[in-house]
Amino acid sequence: MKTTLKILFQKIIYASTFCIFLPLFLIFWAKQTENIIKLPVPSLPVIDLVLVFLGLFLIIIAMSNLWFKGKGLPMNAFPPKKYVSSGAYYFFHHPIYVGAVLMCLGISLYFKSASGLWLISPIFILLIWAYLKGFENEIISSNFSNQSHRTFFDFPEENSDSLSLKNRLLIYIWIFLIWFLLYEAFIFLGTPPDAISTRVFLDDLIPFLDFSVVFYVLSYPLTLAIPLILKDNKTTRIFIFDSILGMGIIFYCYLVFPFIVPYTDIENRSFFTNLIILGRETDGQTAALPSFHVFWAMIFYKYFSLRFPKISFLFAFISFLIIISCLTTYSHTILDVIFGIISYYIVHYRTFIYKKMLFVCEKISNSWKEWHFGNIRVINHGFYAALGGISGFLIIGYFFPEQLFIVYLIGISGFVGAGLWAQFIESSSGLSRPFGYYGSLIGIGITLVLISLFSEIDFWKLMGVSALAASSIQFFGRFRCLVQGCCHGKPTETTLGICFHHPKSRVHKMANLSGKNLYPTQFYSIVTNFLTFFFLFRLVTLQMSASFIIGMYLILNGSFRFVEESLRGEPQTPYFMGMRVYQWLAMASVIIGILCTCAHSLPLELGELNMEIILHSLLYGFLVLFAYGIDFPKSNKRFSRLE
């Protein structure tokens, strides 16, 4: 009886968390940030309600499918007894989450909530993705013995079968509808306050040819015709992933680099100039670099040439005319076009580039070197940590050029906190001087509180600047992880990874995974920290508050870390209630980050970089080198050895 009541109570708590507390928390978040996110919201009086009711319908149908067909509840802790692949699950693998996202978007539109539409909905999607990739998919696979099914909206299978009519038409949803909505979102938001023109003096040398608008406009029907000429599933999948990666690269650039193409006045009116003016009115100066027009023109050439190789020269010529028309209609600048071409080639050679990056990571991971000077040992991985320390010092020093002692306090408290934290969390691992990321956060946080209490420096400014520096520090720090072999992934047979062979690596000494193909988790972290840094710096140029910047850092870092932890394979990582401890900490990071975005503070004011800061950064880099790369291997004292 007690057991039954306990399970019932747990189910009520679980259901209440996701069905009551989470929606209320999102509403609270939207209300608290409505004066922070000052962006326009489109008026869509019918679509907003359609999204709300469609989302609600999906959720109700999916839950009933799990109850009646799966004989269970939509809860990971109390999963259904049977695998469900019909009903709402015929269309989506996760219809409840799809419905929740649709409702979030619809409610935001209905109430004209800028924070709901532009802040909470995108982050809600990110958090759902992180939860699925980092936890739920693994649980579902385990509960149902890797059972899976194909849904209506799944991409085509990876084979040489002819492309079906259904999948041919679905490309317009998978790719072009998503592209249209995201592109129009950037256009709708208008010219940002921190806009930067991409026009250079060479653009003045290009003649204005109004008739070339014919080729410019030709890009639209030719791009939309690509799905009609795709032959098989394999080629279609390549096109889909080409498009998705291209959109990812270009939309990210639009998000973090506020480049615009300044339109020049058109005095003479004709049929052609009227077309150009119409294009400008429906388009905009934003969403300029890289040029999507150029990217799609090259995608058109690639797939039409694959389908009709005998006349590929014709498609090359048409693609060339479209690209040139971007310049001669003054719709884009030379820089827009160049980076559009670069984006295409990154996409086209993505597998080669990715393998080369992993090759470099593997080289670094097996590059351990050490030099002995008596009882002192210098290990090469410490130099990567020093680079991270130098970059972090430069960033914080840039904002506090007259208070460098504070920069030292923040930096030293970071690696002291990291060392003490790891002693408690990983003390049983046999490591004498390990370091833990979350310990550095705690150490820095305590120091920032003390500094703000005993000085006139604003606490949020300290936090915001430290968050900006953290991504750079972690970026370089992960190269140290590669050499040392910490933070490594678990073995995988389905993903390109890296192999550790060096006998000094922790992968060999502690995990016994030497020579195994491991998830390149350090590389994943390098990439996410790189992307996060530029996003945070864009928030600085937009004059967003310091509290908002620290909040976004904690949200992004926590989301990515949650997924990264699910792929790690370190044996010393403790578990708590079915999840890695660091996943719980990542979730806490997200929640704290959300609360930080609700706080009100001043924006970060740009400082200056001088030679004194640079020299002090080098000195601080040596301190970091001593902490992370110099030890005493013959000593058995605590903190004496790095391995």
XYZ file of C-alpha atoms in Angstrom:
643
model
C 0.000 0.000 0.000
C 2.780 2.427 0.951
C 4.645 1.584 -2.246
C 1.536 2.242 -4.355
C 0.931 5.604 -2.676
C 4.601 6.513 -3.103
C 4.495 5.749 -6.835
C 1.223 7.676 -7.196
C 2.765 10.656 -5.416
C 5.829 10.488 -7.684
C 3.614 10.423 -10.773
C 1.664 13.453 -9.540
C 4.896 15.371 -8.889
C 6.290 14.399 -12.302
C 3.102 15.377 -14.144
C 2.772 18.623 -12.195
C 6.351 19.599 -13.001
C 5.902 19.352 -16.762
C 2.200 20.195 -17.138
C 1.807 22.946 -14.525
C 5.074 24.303 -13.134
C 6.998 24.404 -16.431
C 4.298 26.368 -18.333
C 3.894 28.745 -15.368
C 7.661 29.205 -15.223
C 7.771 30.059 -18.935
C 4.961 32.591 -18.452
C 6.832 34.095 -15.499
C 9.980 34.292 -17.625
C 8.110 36.045 -20.431
C 6.578 38.594 -18.049
C 9.909 39.349 -16.386
C 11.721 39.915 -19.679
C 9.028 41.831 -21.577
C 10.837 45.138 -20.946
C 14.221 43.647 -21.869
C 13.386 42.186 -25.293
C 12.268 45.204 -27.295
C 11.596 43.737 -30.717
C 8.544 43.927 -32.989
C 6.061 41.049 -33.096
C 4.172 40.243 -36.322
C 0.391 40.393 -36.250
C -0.962 36.999 -37.327
C -4.514 36.889 -35.904
C -5.500 33.546 -37.422
C -2.199 31.717 -37.526
C -1.509 32.317 -33.824
C -4.682 30.522 -32.702
C -4.178 27.762 -35.267
C -0.730 27.103 -33.787
C -2.122 27.045 -30.233
C -4.965 24.624 -30.957
C -2.901 22.450 -33.290
C -0.231 22.152 -30.611
C -2.802 21.337 -27.928
C -4.456 18.778 -30.210
C -1.100 17.067 -30.858
C -0.325 16.890 -27.141
C -3.726 15.426 -26.228
C -3.683 12.865 -29.051
C -0.092 11.810 -28.295
C -0.797 11.386 -24.581
C -3.910 9.341 -25.303
C -1.896 7.192 -27.743
C 0.619 6.418 -24.996
C -2.166 5.653 -22.504
C -4.393 3.465 -24.681
C -1.844 1.911 -27.054
C 1.325 2.058 -25.000
C -0.379 1.159 -21.717
C 1.511 3.851 -19.852
C 2.161 7.512 -19.243
C 4.248 10.111 -21.111
C 6.884 10.007 -18.379
C 10.480 8.808 -18.588
C 10.305 7.697 -14.963
C 7.122 5.674 -15.660
C 7.334 4.775 -19.359
C 4.656 2.964 -21.397
C 4.848 -0.818 -21.543
C 4.547 -0.934 -25.332
C 6.311 0.999 -28.061
C 3.895 3.339 -29.871
C 4.310 4.093 -33.573
C 0.773 5.024 -34.638
C -1.579 7.939 -34.075
C 0.358 11.150 -33.488
C 3.547 9.065 -33.471
C 2.933 8.176 -37.107
C 3.745 11.789 -37.972
C 6.419 12.694 -35.398
C 8.837 10.839 -33.134
C 8.086 13.327 -30.346
C 4.624 14.817 -31.012
C 4.218 16.090 -27.445
C 7.295 18.275 -27.798
C 6.237 19.414 -31.274
C 2.869 20.388 -29.836
C 4.488 22.222 -26.924
C 6.665 24.262 -29.305
C 3.673 25.142 -31.513
C 1.724 26.270 -28.454
C 4.647 28.349 -27.201
C 4.947 30.118 -30.554
C 1.183 30.557 -30.926
C 0.667 31.985 -27.435
C 3.598 34.374 -27.932
C 2.080 35.633 -31.184
C -1.419 35.908 -29.722
C -0.303 38.009 -26.743
C 2.230 39.978 -28.837
C 4.997 38.851 -26.475
C 8.386 39.800 -27.922
C 10.249 37.893 -25.221
C 8.019 34.869 -25.745
C 8.610 34.833 -29.497
C 12.254 35.889 -29.841
C 13.766 34.656 -26.549
C 11.737 31.965 -24.828
C 10.505 29.991 -27.847
C 13.996 29.538 -29.406
C 15.517 28.611 -26.045
C 12.607 26.265 -25.338
C 13.399 24.491 -28.625
C 17.098 24.342 -27.681
C 16.309 22.867 -24.262
C 13.988 20.242 -25.755
C 16.726 19.274 -28.225
C 19.273 19.048 -25.397
C 16.955 16.925 -23.255
C 16.249 14.545 -26.127
C 19.860 14.189 -27.259
C 21.304 14.158 -23.769
C 18.861 11.899 -21.946
C 15.459 10.882 -23.294
C 16.505 9.212 -26.551
C 18.875 6.974 -24.605
C 16.119 6.066 -22.139
C 13.637 5.259 -24.925
C 16.219 3.127 -26.716
C 16.986 1.256 -23.493
C 13.347 0.721 -22.494
C 12.294 -0.603 -25.900
C 15.423 -2.534 -26.934
C 16.473 -0.047 -29.636
C 13.058 -0.331 -31.300
C 12.338 2.506 -33.719
C 10.086 3.442 -36.617
C 9.962 5.835 -39.539
C 7.495 8.702 -39.356
C 5.661 10.628 -42.055
C 8.019 13.602 -41.773
C 11.277 11.612 -41.614
C 13.963 12.316 -44.193
C 14.323 9.684 -46.955
C 16.276 6.551 -46.120
C 19.932 6.447 -47.110
C 19.672 4.233 -50.187
C 19.557 4.498 -53.968
C 15.793 4.023 -54.305
C 13.886 6.484 -56.454
C 12.624 9.528 -54.585
C 8.913 9.206 -53.820
C 6.425 11.950 -54.636
C 5.672 12.382 -50.931
C 9.306 12.999 -50.022
C 9.785 15.204 -53.061
C 6.970 17.456 -51.850
C 8.109 17.296 -48.223
C 11.397 18.948 -49.219
C 9.434 22.173 -49.541
C 8.551 21.849 -45.841
C 11.857 20.435 -44.591
C 13.945 23.089 -46.341
C 12.191 25.931 -48.093
C 9.410 26.637 -45.581
C 11.888 26.647 -42.687
C 14.301 28.819 -44.688
C 11.533 31.264 -45.623
C 10.325 31.666 -42.029
C 13.817 32.203 -40.608
C 14.923 34.521 -43.407
C 11.777 36.622 -43.160
C 12.257 36.825 -39.391
C 15.590 38.592 -39.901
C 14.043 40.880 -42.525
C 11.061 41.640 -40.281
C 13.304 42.702 -37.388
C 14.784 45.417 -39.589
C 18.119 47.205 -39.445
C 19.789 46.659 -36.050
C 21.232 49.565 -34.031
C 24.748 48.133 -34.311
C 24.593 47.646 -38.099
C 27.832 47.512 -40.105
C 27.939 48.190 -43.843
C 29.609 45.570 -46.035
C 30.272 48.085 -48.792
C 33.947 48.687 -49.680
C 35.586 50.982 -52.239
C 35.694 48.201 -54.855
C 31.891 48.139 -54.922
C 31.946 51.651 -56.372
C 33.744 50.299 -59.443
C 30.910 47.911 -60.330
C 28.435 49.285 -62.905
C 24.712 49.351 -62.225
C 23.008 47.158 -64.856
C 19.275 47.236 -64.265
C 18.497 44.537 -66.863
C 20.552 42.033 -64.840
C 17.672 41.865 -62.361
C 16.226 39.241 -64.722
C 19.009 36.844 -63.712
C 18.692 37.885 -60.067
C 14.982 37.011 -60.029
C 15.651 33.789 -61.961
C 17.302 32.386 -58.845
C 13.952 31.870 -57.100
C 12.211 29.491 -59.557
C 15.443 27.618 -60.299
C 16.105 26.980 -56.610
C 12.523 25.872 -56.032
C 12.851 23.497 -58.989
C 15.676 21.511 -57.368
C 13.350 19.020 -55.575
C 11.649 18.290 -58.902
C 14.845 17.013 -60.546
C 16.304 14.998 -57.647
C 16.503 11.363 -58.672
C 17.081 9.149 -55.630
C 17.021 9.124 -51.842
C 20.788 9.297 -51.429
C 21.152 12.455 -53.510
C 18.135 13.969 -51.766
C 19.654 13.395 -48.341
C 22.855 15.108 -49.474
C 20.794 18.065 -50.723
C 18.874 18.221 -47.449
C 22.022 18.255 -45.332
C 23.699 20.710 -47.710
C 20.757 23.038 -47.205
C 20.513 22.566 -43.439
C 24.225 23.169 -42.869
C 24.187 26.135 -45.231
C 21.248 27.643 -43.369
C 22.977 26.979 -40.061
C 26.166 28.761 -41.128
C 24.492 31.726 -42.807
C 21.755 32.317 -40.232
C 24.361 32.139 -37.470
C 26.332 34.838 -39.290
C 23.179 36.963 -39.529
C 22.654 36.512 -35.802
C 26.134 37.444 -34.588
C 27.449 39.774 -37.303
C 25.118 42.766 -37.934
C 26.159 43.336 -41.533
C 23.859 45.201 -43.902
C 24.028 46.179 -47.558
C 23.238 49.906 -47.863
C 20.927 50.464 -50.809
C 21.757 53.266 -53.234
C 19.002 55.462 -54.641
C 17.588 54.593 -58.059
C 16.638 57.679 -60.037
C 15.685 56.341 -63.462
C 12.488 54.298 -63.532
C 11.926 51.425 -65.941
C 10.508 47.920 -65.927
C 13.827 46.570 -64.663
C 14.420 49.217 -62.001
C 10.855 48.758 -60.768
C 11.638 45.057 -60.298
C 14.726 45.974 -58.284
C 12.732 48.414 -56.140
C 10.018 45.792 -55.585
C 12.690 43.343 -54.483
C 14.093 45.859 -52.026
C 10.660 46.562 -50.592
C 9.935 42.876 -49.994
C 13.493 42.123 -48.883
C 15.716 44.385 -46.819
C 19.221 45.628 -46.104
C 19.744 42.999 -43.416
C 20.468 39.303 -43.999
C 23.262 40.369 -46.326
C 26.502 38.565 -45.504
C 26.862 35.771 -46.523
C 24.507 36.087 -49.487
C 21.847 33.376 -49.622
C 21.296 34.323 -53.256
C 24.838 33.230 -54.051
C 24.584 30.093 -51.921
C 21.363 28.918 -53.579
C 22.753 29.711 -57.054
C 25.680 27.379 -56.411
C 23.402 24.717 -54.930
C 21.299 24.985 -58.100
C 24.415 24.411 -60.235
C 25.513 21.405 -58.172
C 22.261 19.454 -58.354
C 21.188 20.343 -61.877
C 24.670 19.330 -63.060
C 24.409 16.020 -61.215
C 21.057 15.347 -62.878
C 21.985 16.597 -66.354
C 25.800 16.334 -66.585
C 25.940 16.797 -70.373
C 24.790 20.407 -70.125
C 26.468 21.283 -66.818
C 28.274 24.138 -68.594
C 24.884 25.806 -69.127
C 24.030 25.583 -65.430
C 27.469 26.943 -64.531
C 26.862 29.929 -66.810
C 23.395 30.569 -65.356
C 24.761 30.313 -61.817
C 27.530 32.756 -62.738
C 25.004 35.247 -64.143
C 22.900 35.024 -60.968
C 25.951 35.669 -58.785
C 27.100 38.609 -60.921
C 23.574 40.049 -60.872
C 23.810 40.301 -57.082
C 26.524 42.912 -57.673
C 25.205 44.677 -60.771
C 21.757 45.244 -59.237
C 23.453 46.578 -56.093
C 21.485 44.012 -54.080
C 24.696 42.710 -52.517
C 28.291 43.785 -52.099
C 31.521 42.035 -53.018
C 31.973 40.827 -49.440
C 28.431 39.398 -49.375
C 29.166 37.431 -52.536
C 32.600 36.209 -51.427
C 31.285 34.878 -48.131
C 28.299 33.321 -49.890
C 30.754 31.376 -52.066
C 32.835 30.426 -49.008
C 29.691 29.186 -47.244
C 28.880 26.948 -50.200
C 32.348 25.405 -50.297
C 32.328 24.798 -46.545
C 29.059 22.917 -47.035
C 30.250 21.074 -50.149
C 33.479 19.878 -48.512
C 32.031 19.463 -45.030
C 33.024 15.808 -44.638
C 36.598 16.507 -45.713
C 36.796 19.550 -43.410
C 35.301 17.649 -40.479
C 37.702 14.741 -40.918
C 40.642 17.145 -41.107
C 39.512 18.828 -37.893
C 39.238 15.470 -36.149
C 42.649 14.511 -37.551
C 44.153 17.638 -35.976
C 42.372 16.884 -32.690
C 43.729 13.339 -32.737
C 47.238 14.638 -33.398
C 46.938 16.984 -30.434
C 45.460 14.237 -28.247
C 48.572 12.120 -28.808
C 51.109 14.931 -28.531
C 51.980 14.684 -24.825
C 55.459 16.047 -24.154
C 57.179 16.802 -20.882
C 60.440 18.403 -19.829
C 62.176 17.735 -16.501
C 64.238 20.259 -14.559
C 65.324 18.444 -11.419
C 62.153 17.624 -9.468
C 60.079 19.941 -11.633
C 58.194 18.764 -14.699
C 56.691 20.974 -17.412
C 53.924 19.348 -19.501
C 53.000 20.750 -22.898
C 49.244 20.715 -22.254
C 49.757 23.546 -19.785
C 50.520 25.915 -22.652
C 46.971 25.512 -23.979
C 45.621 26.407 -20.541
C 47.964 29.399 -20.514
C 46.549 30.560 -23.861
C 43.073 30.339 -22.380
C 44.200 32.305 -19.346
C 45.812 34.985 -21.510
C 42.699 35.351 -23.675
C 40.455 35.560 -20.612
C 42.718 38.146 -18.972
C 42.707 40.260 -22.134
C 38.907 40.189 -22.342
C 38.324 41.065 -18.682
C 41.172 43.577 -18.737
C 39.595 45.236 -21.775
C 36.540 46.089 -19.679
C 38.551 46.892 -16.509
C 41.707 48.584 -17.847
C 42.254 50.582 -14.635
C 41.586 47.725 -12.207
C 43.881 44.891 -13.226
C 44.158 43.584 -9.668
C 40.514 42.540 -10.013
C 41.358 40.566 -13.137
C 44.030 38.672 -11.190
C 41.591 37.956 -8.356
C 38.960 36.622 -10.756
C 41.451 34.464 -12.632
C 43.187 32.989 -9.599
C 39.879 32.268 -7.838
C 38.825 30.389 -10.964
C 41.580 27.803 -10.988
C 41.678 27.579 -7.174
C 37.947 26.844 -7.161
C 38.377 24.347 -10.002
C 41.087 22.520 -8.051
C 39.172 22.383 -4.770
C 35.978 21.271 -6.510
C 37.683 18.390 -8.276
C 39.250 17.262 -5.002
C 35.772 16.728 -3.584
C 34.062 15.360 -6.701
C 36.906 13.274 -8.145
C 38.975 12.616 -5.026
C 38.635 8.863 -5.451
C 39.956 8.907 -9.006
C 43.608 8.745 -7.966
C 44.352 12.199 -9.337
C 46.442 14.500 -7.151
C 45.619 17.798 -8.863
C 42.462 17.536 -10.987
C 40.401 20.559 -12.012
C 36.635 20.906 -12.413
C 34.781 23.494 -14.486
C 31.891 23.974 -12.072
C 34.360 24.573 -9.249
C 35.796 27.474 -11.208
C 32.283 28.936 -11.555
C 31.734 28.702 -7.807
C 35.171 30.126 -7.012
C 34.709 33.048 -9.388
C 31.140 33.628 -8.199
C 32.209 33.907 -4.551
C 35.050 36.246 -5.504
C 32.758 38.483 -7.553
C 30.323 38.769 -4.645
C 33.154 39.787 -2.310
C 34.554 42.305 -4.806
C 31.151 43.927 -5.286
C 30.580 44.074 -1.515
C 33.901 45.730 -0.743
C 34.141 48.012 -3.760
C 31.948 50.216 -5.919
C 32.193 47.910 -8.924
C 28.829 46.633 -10.141
C 28.279 42.923 -9.478
C 26.481 42.328 -12.782
C 29.253 43.971 -14.764
C 31.757 41.647 -13.111
C 29.560 38.653 -13.909
C 28.858 39.689 -17.497
C 32.511 40.278 -18.342
C 33.502 36.988 -16.694
C 30.885 35.150 -18.769
C 32.260 36.689 -21.937
C 35.765 35.552 -21.005
C 34.632 32.061 -19.968
C 33.864 30.898 -23.510
C 37.313 31.938 -24.716
C 39.024 30.285 -21.739
C 37.128 27.036 -22.278
C 37.832 27.142 -26.009
C 41.595 26.951 -25.426
C 41.212 24.805 -22.324
C 39.654 21.974 -24.304
C 42.897 21.613 -26.273
C 44.549 20.887 -22.932
C 41.849 18.289 -22.329
C 42.793 16.611 -25.611
C 46.445 16.271 -24.606
C 45.694 15.202 -21.047
C 42.893 12.860 -22.094
C 40.287 14.257 -19.716
C 36.663 15.056 -20.626
C 36.878 12.309 -23.267
C 33.976 10.606 -24.986
C 32.694 7.066 -24.727
C 33.319 4.475 -27.456
C 31.200 4.687 -30.598
C 30.899 2.628 -33.766
C 28.452 4.928 -35.547
C 30.203 8.302 -35.407
C 33.539 9.630 -36.614
C 35.681 10.076 -33.537
C 39.244 10.258 -32.288
C 41.613 7.653 -30.873
C 43.972 8.183 -27.951
C 47.176 6.140 -27.996
C 49.630 7.974 -25.766
C 50.426 6.006 -22.580
C 50.347 9.198 -20.491
C 46.785 10.025 -21.528
C 44.026 9.515 -18.964
C 42.143 7.613 -21.665
C 44.857 4.958 -21.403
C 45.711 5.178 -17.697
C 42.249 5.555 -16.151
C 39.592 4.534 -18.679
C 41.459 1.713 -20.475
C 40.080 2.959 -23.795
C 43.364 3.431 -25.612
C 42.981 2.888 -29.366
C 39.166 2.942 -29.222
C 37.120 5.253 -31.440
C 35.652 7.770 -28.976
C 33.121 10.547 -29.351
C 35.171 13.744 -29.874
C 33.555 15.505 -26.913
C 36.448 17.931 -26.471
C 36.017 19.000 -30.092
C 32.264 19.448 -29.592
C 33.012 21.718 -26.645
C 35.560 23.704 -28.666
C 32.944 24.355 -31.355
C 30.127 25.310 -28.970
C 32.356 27.682 -26.987
C 33.522 29.294 -30.225
C 29.921 29.870 -31.328
C 28.844 31.043 -27.871
C 31.590 33.673 -27.626
C 30.552 35.551 -30.763
C 26.888 35.376 -29.784
C 27.642 36.874 -26.371
C 29.798 39.598 -27.886
C 26.893 40.487 -30.206
C 24.782 41.000 -27.093
C 27.435 43.444 -25.876
C 27.260 45.477 -29.102
C 23.453 45.483 -28.839
C 23.807 47.092 -25.405
C 22.018 44.233 -23.668
C 22.304 44.227 -19.894
C 25.203 42.487 -18.180
C 22.759 40.247 -16.283
C 21.194 39.154 -19.575
C 24.632 38.272 -20.973
C 25.569 36.114 -17.973
C 22.137 34.490 -18.170
C 22.531 33.584 -21.824
C 26.001 32.193 -21.165
C 24.696 29.918 -18.407
C 21.744 28.780 -20.548
C 23.847 27.999 -23.616
C 26.695 26.424 -21.678
C 24.308 24.332 -19.601
C 22.386 23.124 -22.665
C 25.479 22.106 -24.604
C 27.137 20.596 -21.521
C 24.037 18.467 -20.840
C 24.364 16.847 -24.265
C 28.151 16.629 -24.089
C 27.996 14.788 -20.753
C 25.757 12.108 -22.275
C 28.569 11.299 -24.724
C 31.409 11.282 -22.203
C 33.105 8.140 -20.979
C 35.130 9.144 -17.915
C 34.947 6.353 -15.311
C 35.312 8.726 -12.331
C 32.131 10.700 -13.131
C 29.562 10.078 -10.351
C 25.860 9.489 -11.022
C 22.809 10.749 -9.138
C 19.228 9.568 -9.731
C 20.011 8.059 -13.128
C 21.926 11.016 -14.551
C 25.523 12.134 -14.398
C 26.137 14.685 -11.641
C 27.354 17.162 -14.240
C 24.053 16.880 -16.101
C 22.230 17.958 -12.955
C 24.662 20.845 -12.642
C 24.063 21.725 -16.299
C 20.319 21.856 -15.597
C 20.972 24.077 -12.581
C 23.090 26.296 -14.832
C 20.148 26.706 -17.218
C 17.700 27.584 -14.425
C 20.086 30.099 -12.847
C 20.729 31.537 -16.296
C 17.002 32.029 -16.894
C 16.681 33.868 -13.584
C 19.673 36.048 -14.480
C 18.017 37.130 -17.736
C 15.124 38.459 -15.658
C 17.359 40.737 -13.594
C 17.797 44.379 -14.505
C 21.283 45.837 -14.836
C 23.309 48.220 -16.959
C 24.874 47.175 -20.286
C 28.601 46.557 -20.560
C 30.574 49.601 -21.620
C 33.402 48.938 -24.055
C 36.858 49.633 -22.666
C 40.288 49.702 -24.216
C 43.271 47.426 -24.697
C 46.770 48.724 -23.982
C 50.288 47.360 -23.667
C 50.066 47.160 -19.872
C 47.101 44.779 -20.106
C 48.925 42.661 -22.683
C 52.041 42.371 -20.481
C 49.978 41.483 -17.413
C 48.084 38.881 -19.443
C 51.399 37.178 -20.233
C 52.309 37.172 -16.536
C 48.936 35.698 -15.670
C 49.415 33.131 -18.428
C 52.563 31.960 -16.630
C 50.567 31.539 -13.397
C 48.042 29.410 -15.275
C 50.876 27.410 -16.830
C 52.242 26.714 -13.354
C 48.841 25.560 -12.077
C 47.836 23.462 -15.089
C 51.129 22.409 -16.675
C 53.907 22.296 -14.065
C 54.068 19.713 -11.288
C 56.350 17.655 -9.059
C 56.037 14.016 -10.183
C 58.251 12.561 -7.439
C 56.146 14.022 -4.643
C 53.163 12.343 -3.007
C 51.806 15.509 -1.438
C 48.333 16.724 -2.319
C 48.245 19.007 -5.386
C 51.796 17.990 -6.285
C 51.064 15.893 -9.387
C 48.912 16.538 -12.435
C 48.447 12.837 -13.215
